Short mmCIF file of C-alpha atoms in Angstrom, two decimals:
data_model
loop_
_atom_site.label_atom_id
_atom_site.label_comp_id
_atom_site.label_asym_id
_atom_site.label_seq_id
_atom_site.Cartn_x
_atom_site.Cartn_y
_atom_site.Cartn_z
CA MET A 122 0.01 -0.01 0.01
CA ILE A 123 1.27 3.39 -0.98
CA GLN A 124 0.62 6.18 1.64
CA LYS A 125 0.46 9.85 0.93
CA SER A 126 3.67 10.72 2.89
CA ASN A 127 5.78 13.47 4.21
CA GLN A 128 8.34 12.92 6.92
CA ASN A 129 7.44 16.10 8.68
CA ASN A 130 3.82 15.01 9.42
CA PRO A 131 2.85 12.00 11.57
CA LEU A 132 0.94 9.29 9.82
CA ILE A 133 -2.80 9.40 10.42
CA SER A 134 -4.83 6.27 9.88
CA ILE A 135 -8.45 6.72 8.80
CA VAL A 136 -10.64 3.76 9.56
CA ILE A 137 -14.04 3.46 7.79
CA ILE A 138 -16.39 0.61 8.66
CA ASN A 139 -18.64 -0.28 5.79
CA TYR A 140 -21.80 -2.35 5.40
CA ASN A 141 -23.58 -1.77 2.20
CA ALA A 142 -23.13 2.00 2.26
CA GLY A 143 -23.13 2.20 -1.53
CA ASP A 144 -22.56 5.63 -3.03
CA LEU A 145 -22.27 7.13 0.41
CA LEU A 146 -18.92 5.32 0.92
CA ILE A 147 -17.64 6.32 -2.47
CA ASN A 148 -18.54 9.99 -1.87
CA CYS A 149 -16.82 9.80 1.50
CA VAL A 150 -13.61 8.41 0.08
CA ASN A 151 -13.66 10.97 -2.70
CA SER A 152 -13.83 13.76 -0.11
CA ILE A 153 -10.91 12.17 1.80
CA LEU A 154 -8.79 12.01 -1.29
CA LYS A 155 -8.97 15.80 -1.54
CA THR A 156 -7.38 16.23 1.87
CA ASP A 157 -4.44 18.57 1.89
CA TYR A 158 -2.71 16.83 4.70
CA SER A 159 0.29 14.88 3.36
CA ASN A 160 0.56 11.68 5.35
CA TYR A 161 -2.45 9.40 5.74
CA GLU A 162 -3.64 5.96 5.03
CA ILE A 163 -7.27 4.80 4.51
CA LEU A 164 -8.47 1.48 5.87
CA ILE A 165 -11.88 0.36 4.68
CA VAL A 166 -13.13 -2.48 6.86
CA ASP A 167 -16.02 -4.24 5.09
CA ASN A 168 -18.49 -6.21 7.00
CA ASN A 169 -19.45 -8.72 4.34
CA SER A 170 -21.24 -6.17 2.08
CA THR A 171 -23.12 -7.35 -1.03
CA ASP A 172 -23.28 -3.99 -2.84
CA GLN A 173 -19.59 -4.05 -4.06
CA SER A 174 -19.05 -0.48 -2.81
CA HIS A 175 -15.90 -1.57 -0.99
CA LEU A 176 -14.47 -3.10 -4.17
CA LYS A 177 -15.13 0.05 -6.14
CA CYS A 178 -13.38 2.12 -3.48
CA LYS A 179 -10.29 -0.04 -3.43
CA LYS A 180 -9.63 0.90 -7.06
CA MET A 181 -9.77 4.67 -6.34
CA SER A 182 -6.32 5.05 -4.72
CA ASP A 183 -3.12 3.22 -3.69
CA SER A 184 -3.58 4.87 -0.23
CA ILE A 185 -6.51 2.61 0.45
CA LYS A 186 -6.29 -0.69 2.27
CA LEU A 187 -9.36 -3.02 2.03
CA ILE A 188 -9.93 -5.42 4.88
CA GLU A 189 -12.82 -7.89 4.15
CA ASN A 190 -14.51 -9.55 7.05
CA LYS A 191 -16.23 -12.87 6.39
CA LYS A 192 -19.26 -11.77 8.40
CA ASN A 193 -20.86 -8.66 9.78
CA LEU A 194 -18.90 -7.92 12.99
CA GLY A 195 -20.85 -4.77 13.75
CA PHE A 196 -19.55 -1.23 14.21
CA CYS A 197 -17.48 -2.06 17.31
CA GLU A 198 -15.44 -5.19 16.39
CA GLY A 199 -15.26 -4.01 12.75
CA ASN A 200 -13.56 -0.84 13.82
CA ASN A 201 -11.31 -2.80 16.20
CA VAL A 202 -10.08 -4.88 13.21
CA GLY A 203 -9.13 -1.63 11.48
CA ILE A 204 -7.46 -0.14 14.49
CA ASN A 205 -5.34 -3.24 15.04
CA GLN A 206 -4.10 -3.00 11.47
CA ALA A 207 -3.59 0.71 11.46
CA LYS A 208 0.03 2.03 11.22
CA GLY A 209 -0.57 5.62 12.07
CA GLU A 210 0.44 7.52 15.22
CA TYR A 211 -2.97 9.05 15.10
CA ILE A 212 -6.31 7.53 14.15
CA VAL A 213 -9.66 8.67 12.79
CA ILE A 214 -12.84 6.58 13.15
CA LEU A 215 -15.04 7.84 10.30
CA ASN A 216 -18.53 6.85 9.25
CA PRO A 217 -19.04 6.01 5.52
CA ASP A 218 -21.95 8.35 5.32
CA THR A 219 -19.90 11.50 5.92
CA ALA A 220 -17.91 14.00 3.69
CA VAL A 221 -14.88 15.91 4.97
CA GLU A 222 -13.31 19.27 4.10
CA SER A 223 -9.78 19.48 2.75
CA ASP A 224 -8.19 20.91 5.97
CA TRP A 225 -9.91 18.58 8.43
CA LEU A 226 -6.75 16.57 9.41
CA ASN A 227 -4.50 19.54 9.73
CA GLU A 228 -7.01 21.26 12.09
CA LEU A 229 -7.77 18.13 14.19
CA LEU A 230 -4.07 17.51 14.69
CA LYS A 231 -3.42 21.14 15.53
CA THR A 232 -6.19 21.15 18.26
CA TYR A 233 -4.96 17.84 19.67
CA LYS A 234 -1.48 19.25 20.17
CA GLU A 235 -2.90 22.33 21.78
CA CYS A 236 -5.35 20.59 24.20
CA GLY A 237 -3.47 17.28 24.82
CA ASP A 238 -4.40 13.58 24.95
CA GLY A 239 -8.07 13.05 24.49
CA LEU A 240 -10.87 12.07 22.12
CA TYR A 241 -11.90 14.74 19.63
CA GLN A 242 -14.80 15.35 17.31
CA PRO A 243 -15.46 18.10 14.73
CA LYS A 244 -18.61 20.14 14.16
CA ILE A 245 -20.95 17.74 12.37
CA LEU A 246 -23.67 19.23 10.06
CA ALA A 247 -26.29 17.46 7.96
CA PHE A 248 -25.77 17.50 4.24
CA GLU A 249 -27.28 20.51 2.38
CA ASP A 250 -29.32 22.31 5.08
CA ASP A 251 -26.64 23.37 7.62
CA LEU A 252 -28.47 21.85 10.49
CA PHE A 253 -26.46 20.45 13.32
CA GLU A 254 -26.03 16.66 13.64
CA SER A 255 -23.73 17.23 16.61
CA ALA A 256 -22.07 20.17 18.31
CA GLY A 257 -20.68 17.80 20.83
CA ASN A 258 -22.15 14.63 22.30
CA MET A 259 -23.29 14.68 25.91
CA LEU A 260 -24.02 12.09 28.59
CA GLN A 261 -27.00 12.09 30.84
CA LEU A 262 -26.75 10.62 34.33
CA PHE A 263 -29.08 7.61 33.57
CA GLY A 264 -27.08 6.50 30.57
CA PHE A 265 -28.79 8.48 27.74
CA GLY A 266 -26.55 10.03 25.20
CA PHE A 267 -27.48 12.91 22.96
CA SER A 268 -26.06 15.27 20.38
CA LYS A 269 -26.00 18.90 21.38
CA GLY A 270 -27.75 21.23 18.95
CA ARG A 271 -29.15 18.49 16.69
CA GLY A 272 -31.63 19.80 14.18
CA ILE A 273 -30.75 23.40 14.99
CA LYS A 274 -29.46 25.80 12.25
CA ASP A 275 -25.78 26.54 12.48
CA THR A 276 -25.49 30.29 13.07
CA GLY A 277 -22.15 30.25 14.84
CA GLN A 278 -23.68 29.64 18.26
CA TYR A 279 -21.44 26.57 18.89
CA ASN A 280 -18.06 27.99 17.74
CA GLU A 281 -16.04 27.47 20.85
CA THR A 282 -13.73 24.46 21.50
CA LYS A 283 -15.20 22.77 24.67
CA GLU A 284 -14.92 19.65 26.71
CA ILE A 285 -17.84 17.38 26.01
CA GLY A 286 -19.33 14.10 27.42
CA PHE A 287 -18.00 11.89 24.53
CA ALA A 288 -16.81 12.29 21.03
CA SER A 289 -19.05 11.27 18.22
CA GLY A 290 -18.24 7.92 16.53
CA ALA A 291 -19.20 9.54 13.26
CA CYS A 292 -15.77 11.24 13.27
CA LEU A 293 -13.53 10.54 16.19
CA PHE A 294 -9.90 11.59 16.27
CA THR A 295 -7.16 10.58 18.71
CA LYS A 296 -3.78 8.97 19.15
CA THR A 297 -3.75 5.27 18.38
CA GLU A 298 -2.05 4.56 21.74
CA ILE A 299 -4.90 6.48 23.54
CA ILE A 300 -7.70 4.42 22.04
CA LYS A 301 -5.79 1.30 22.83
CA LYS A 302 -5.25 2.46 26.40
CA ILE A 303 -8.96 2.99 26.79
CA GLY A 304 -9.60 -0.48 25.45
CA MET A 305 -11.03 0.26 21.94
CA PHE A 306 -14.68 -0.45 21.13
CA ASP A 307 -16.61 -2.94 23.18
CA PRO A 308 -17.68 -5.81 20.84
CA PHE A 309 -20.73 -6.64 23.05
CA ILE A 310 -22.32 -3.30 22.13
CA PHE A 311 -22.18 -4.09 18.39
CA LEU A 312 -23.66 -0.73 17.40
CA TYR A 313 -25.25 2.42 18.97
CA LEU A 314 -23.88 4.06 22.11
CA ASP A 315 -20.49 2.62 21.18
CA ASP A 316 -19.00 6.09 21.33
CA LEU A 317 -20.78 6.88 24.56
CA ASP A 318 -19.24 3.72 26.13
CA LEU A 319 -15.81 4.63 24.85
CA GLY A 320 -16.03 8.21 26.14
CA TRP A 321 -17.36 7.14 29.54
CA ARG A 322 -14.46 4.66 29.96
CA ALA A 323 -12.05 7.40 28.84
CA GLN A 324 -13.37 9.55 31.66
CA GLN A 325 -12.72 6.85 34.18
CA LEU A 326 -9.09 7.03 33.11
CA GLY A 327 -8.95 10.85 33.22
CA ILE A 328 -9.00 11.16 29.46
CA LYS A 329 -11.27 14.04 28.22
CA SER A 330 -13.35 14.46 25.09
CA TYR A 331 -13.45 17.68 23.08
CA TYR A 332 -15.61 19.38 20.48
CA VAL A 333 -13.58 21.14 17.74
CA PRO A 334 -15.80 23.65 15.85
CA ASN A 335 -13.26 24.97 13.48
CA ILE A 336 -13.55 21.73 11.48
CA THR A 337 -16.78 20.80 9.84
CA ILE A 338 -17.80 17.43 8.41
CA PHE A 339 -21.10 16.55 6.86
CA HIS A 340 -23.18 13.55 7.84
CA ALA A 341 -26.10 11.81 6.17
CA GLY A 342 -27.27 10.18 9.41
CA SER A 343 -28.04 6.50 10.05
CA TYR A 344 -28.31 4.86 6.72
CA ASN A 345 -28.84 1.35 8.04
CA TYR A 346 -31.25 1.91 11.01
CA LYS A 347 -33.35 5.01 11.03
CA TRP A 348 -35.81 5.35 13.94
CA SER A 349 -37.09 1.73 14.19
CA ALA A 350 -37.90 -1.01 16.59
CA MET A 351 -34.46 -2.46 16.26
CA LYS A 352 -32.75 0.89 16.92
CA PHE A 353 -34.75 1.37 20.11
CA PHE A 354 -33.76 -2.17 21.18
CA TRP A 355 -30.08 -1.50 20.67
CA LEU A 356 -30.21 1.91 22.40
CA GLU A 357 -31.97 0.48 25.56
CA ARG A 358 -29.88 -2.73 25.74
CA ASN A 359 -26.69 -0.78 25.47
CA ARG A 360 -27.77 1.98 27.91
CA HIS A 361 -28.38 -0.60 30.52
CA TYR A 362 -25.09 -2.32 29.72
CA CYS A 363 -23.12 0.90 30.14
CA ILE A 364 -24.78 1.71 33.52
CA LEU A 365 -24.15 -1.85 34.81
CA THR A 366 -20.52 -1.97 33.68
CA HIS A 367 -19.35 1.61 34.32
CA VAL A 368 -21.07 2.53 37.67
CA SER A 369 -19.58 1.25 40.96
CA LYS A 370 -21.73 -1.05 43.04
CA SER A 371 -22.05 1.57 45.85
CA THR A 372 -23.10 4.34 43.37
CA LEU A 373 -25.54 1.98 41.60
CA ILE A 374 -27.36 1.19 44.90
CA LYS A 375 -27.90 4.88 45.55
CA MET A 376 -29.18 5.31 41.99
CA ILE A 377 -31.79 2.40 42.03
CA PRO A 378 -34.79 4.37 43.32
CA ALA A 379 -34.39 7.01 40.58
CA LEU A 380 -33.49 4.37 37.95
CA MET A 381 -36.71 2.50 38.71
CA LEU A 382 -38.82 5.62 38.06
CA VAL A 383 -36.87 6.24 34.84
CA GLU A 384 -37.62 2.67 33.77
CA ILE A 385 -41.32 3.15 34.38
CA MET A 386 -41.26 6.23 32.18
CA MET A 387 -39.29 4.42 29.48
CA ILE A 388 -41.69 1.44 29.47
CA ILE A 389 -44.62 3.79 29.01
CA PHE A 390 -42.82 5.71 26.27
CA TYR A 391 -41.85 2.49 24.38
CA SER A 392 -45.41 1.12 24.68
CA ILE A 393 -46.94 4.33 23.27
CA LYS A 394 -44.41 4.15 20.29
CA GLY A 395 -45.39 0.50 19.76
CA TYR A 396 -42.04 -0.78 20.74
CA GLY A 397 -42.89 -2.37 24.03
CA LYS A 398 -41.60 -5.78 22.90
CA MET A 399 -38.22 -4.29 22.12
CA LYS A 400 -37.95 -2.88 25.64
CA ILE A 401 -38.65 -6.33 27.10
CA LYS A 402 -36.27 -7.91 24.59
CA ALA A 403 -33.48 -5.49 25.87
CA TYR A 404 -34.16 -6.53 29.46
CA PHE A 405 -33.88 -10.26 28.51
CA GLN A 406 -30.59 -9.57 26.69
CA ILE A 407 -29.17 -7.98 29.79
CA LEU A 408 -30.17 -10.84 32.00
CA LYS A 409 -28.92 -13.42 29.52
CA ASN A 410 -25.47 -11.76 29.59
CA ILE A 411 -25.28 -10.91 33.29
CA LYS A 412 -22.18 -12.96 33.89
CA GLN A 413 -20.34 -11.16 31.13
CA ILE A 414 -21.59 -7.85 32.45
CA LYS A 415 -20.24 -8.60 35.92
CA ARG A 416 -16.77 -9.53 34.47
CA LYS A 417 -16.77 -6.23 32.57
CA HIS A 418 -17.79 -4.26 35.58
CA ASN A 419 -15.02 -5.78 37.67
CA GLU A 420 -12.42 -5.08 34.98
CA LEU A 421 -13.40 -1.44 34.46
CA ASN A 422 -13.55 -0.67 38.17
CA LYS A 423 -10.15 -2.13 38.77
CA ARG A 424 -8.63 0.09 36.03
CA ARG A 425 -10.37 3.39 36.85
CA VAL A 426 -8.54 6.36 38.43
CA VAL A 427 -11.51 8.83 38.61
CA ASN A 428 -14.49 8.09 40.86
CA ASP A 429 -18.17 8.22 39.89
CA LYS A 430 -18.85 11.45 41.76
CA GLU A 431 -16.20 13.43 39.81
CA ILE A 432 -17.42 12.02 36.53
CA MET A 433 -21.18 12.38 37.07
CA LYS A 434 -20.99 15.93 38.19
CA LYS A 435 -20.23 16.75 34.56
CA PHE A 436 -23.23 14.76 33.27
CA SER A 437 -26.25 16.56 31.97
CA ASP A 438 -29.50 16.42 33.97
CA GLU A 439 -31.82 16.55 30.88
CA VAL A 440 -31.58 15.15 27.36
CA PHE A 441 -31.87 17.20 24.22
CA ILE A 442 -34.45 15.64 21.89
CA PRO A 443 -34.70 17.30 18.41
CA ASN A 444 -38.11 18.44 17.07
CA GLN A 445 -37.70 16.07 14.16
CA VAL A 446 -37.97 13.20 16.71
CA SER A 447 -40.68 14.52 18.94
CA ASN A 448 -41.82 17.98 20.16
CA ASP A 449 -44.88 17.04 22.18
CA ILE A 450 -45.62 17.92 25.79
CA SER A 451 -44.76 14.48 27.00
CA ILE A 452 -41.04 15.06 26.16
CA LYS A 453 -41.08 18.27 28.26
CA ILE A 454 -42.63 16.33 31.21
CA PHE A 455 -40.12 13.53 30.78
CA ASN A 456 -37.21 15.91 30.84
CA LYS A 457 -38.55 17.78 33.83
CA ILE A 458 -38.87 14.54 35.88
CA LEU A 459 -35.51 13.35 34.59
CA SER A 460 -33.86 16.56 35.70
CA ILE A 461 -35.38 16.38 39.14
CA LEU A 462 -34.25 12.67 39.60
CA SER A 463 -30.74 13.50 38.24
CA LYS A 464 -30.16 16.39 40.59
CA TYR A 465 -31.42 14.42 43.56
CA THR A 466 -29.17 11.42 42.60
CA LYS A 467 -26.09 13.57 42.21
CA LYS A 468 -26.58 14.96 45.77
CA ILE A 469 -26.61 11.48 47.37
CA ILE A 470 -23.77 9.93 45.39
#
């Protein structure tokens, strides 16, 4: 494989996980090839696609390495395969449904050197309409993750580099040694909240996440799973998994009363949406894998250097839900109750 090289710039590995992304992947790679940074490699990790998009991309440049998995390993393990074969000092995890600007790698590297070791994400806008996909991803106390500003017009209101809850997996930049120190992506999660999990584990090790607004990438959104029963299942299963593996036993005991009320609200919400079976399925998946969850919990809590109280004081009390998803009164009520429960729980932790 021939890399675009320059001895003065560190090698940056760009890992793209692909599963039948079609023209989105081709457009993404085309945008990368216009990058003005002079030392990078592209690793396309294909999860057994049938649309030939990965084969078409391989022909586009000698800077592309194609890794073909024999089955769909999901977002997490698929990216881990790419990370393990990456040669760069720095690494980018990039979704195939994105497009980048020519100066993106220069600016990400510059900010990294200014702010230090951490996980970084750029400003992420939707294609064509300049609406935010993410102005930084945030973590709520009860395991909910959300994108700050999503669905809002970009008018320069989020143009300050800031620490955030976790960096978006749509475009995540860091040193390769840092992501390996954190432990890479958790294969159990498979997809959805994978970046939340990574950012939460990073916080336990004292590694921060940052939003970098002077770089913009464009994102088409979830091309495989839009709002659907299966997406709700993955989100709820993985939310519970993150709580049970990341929170210490003493903290979890204190959280139980509030968590029970949150669960009642979520059951009602899922039932109204017609996804009640998915909520039950998520519970069964957690119970089925409880031994694995306990092992992961013990592993993480042995490694951590920052306690729950220090981490959770930075967590949001409410969640931001775009109008495109729901703007009815029930969401305002849900957020009000969530905020009360969160503030109360933080006081007793």
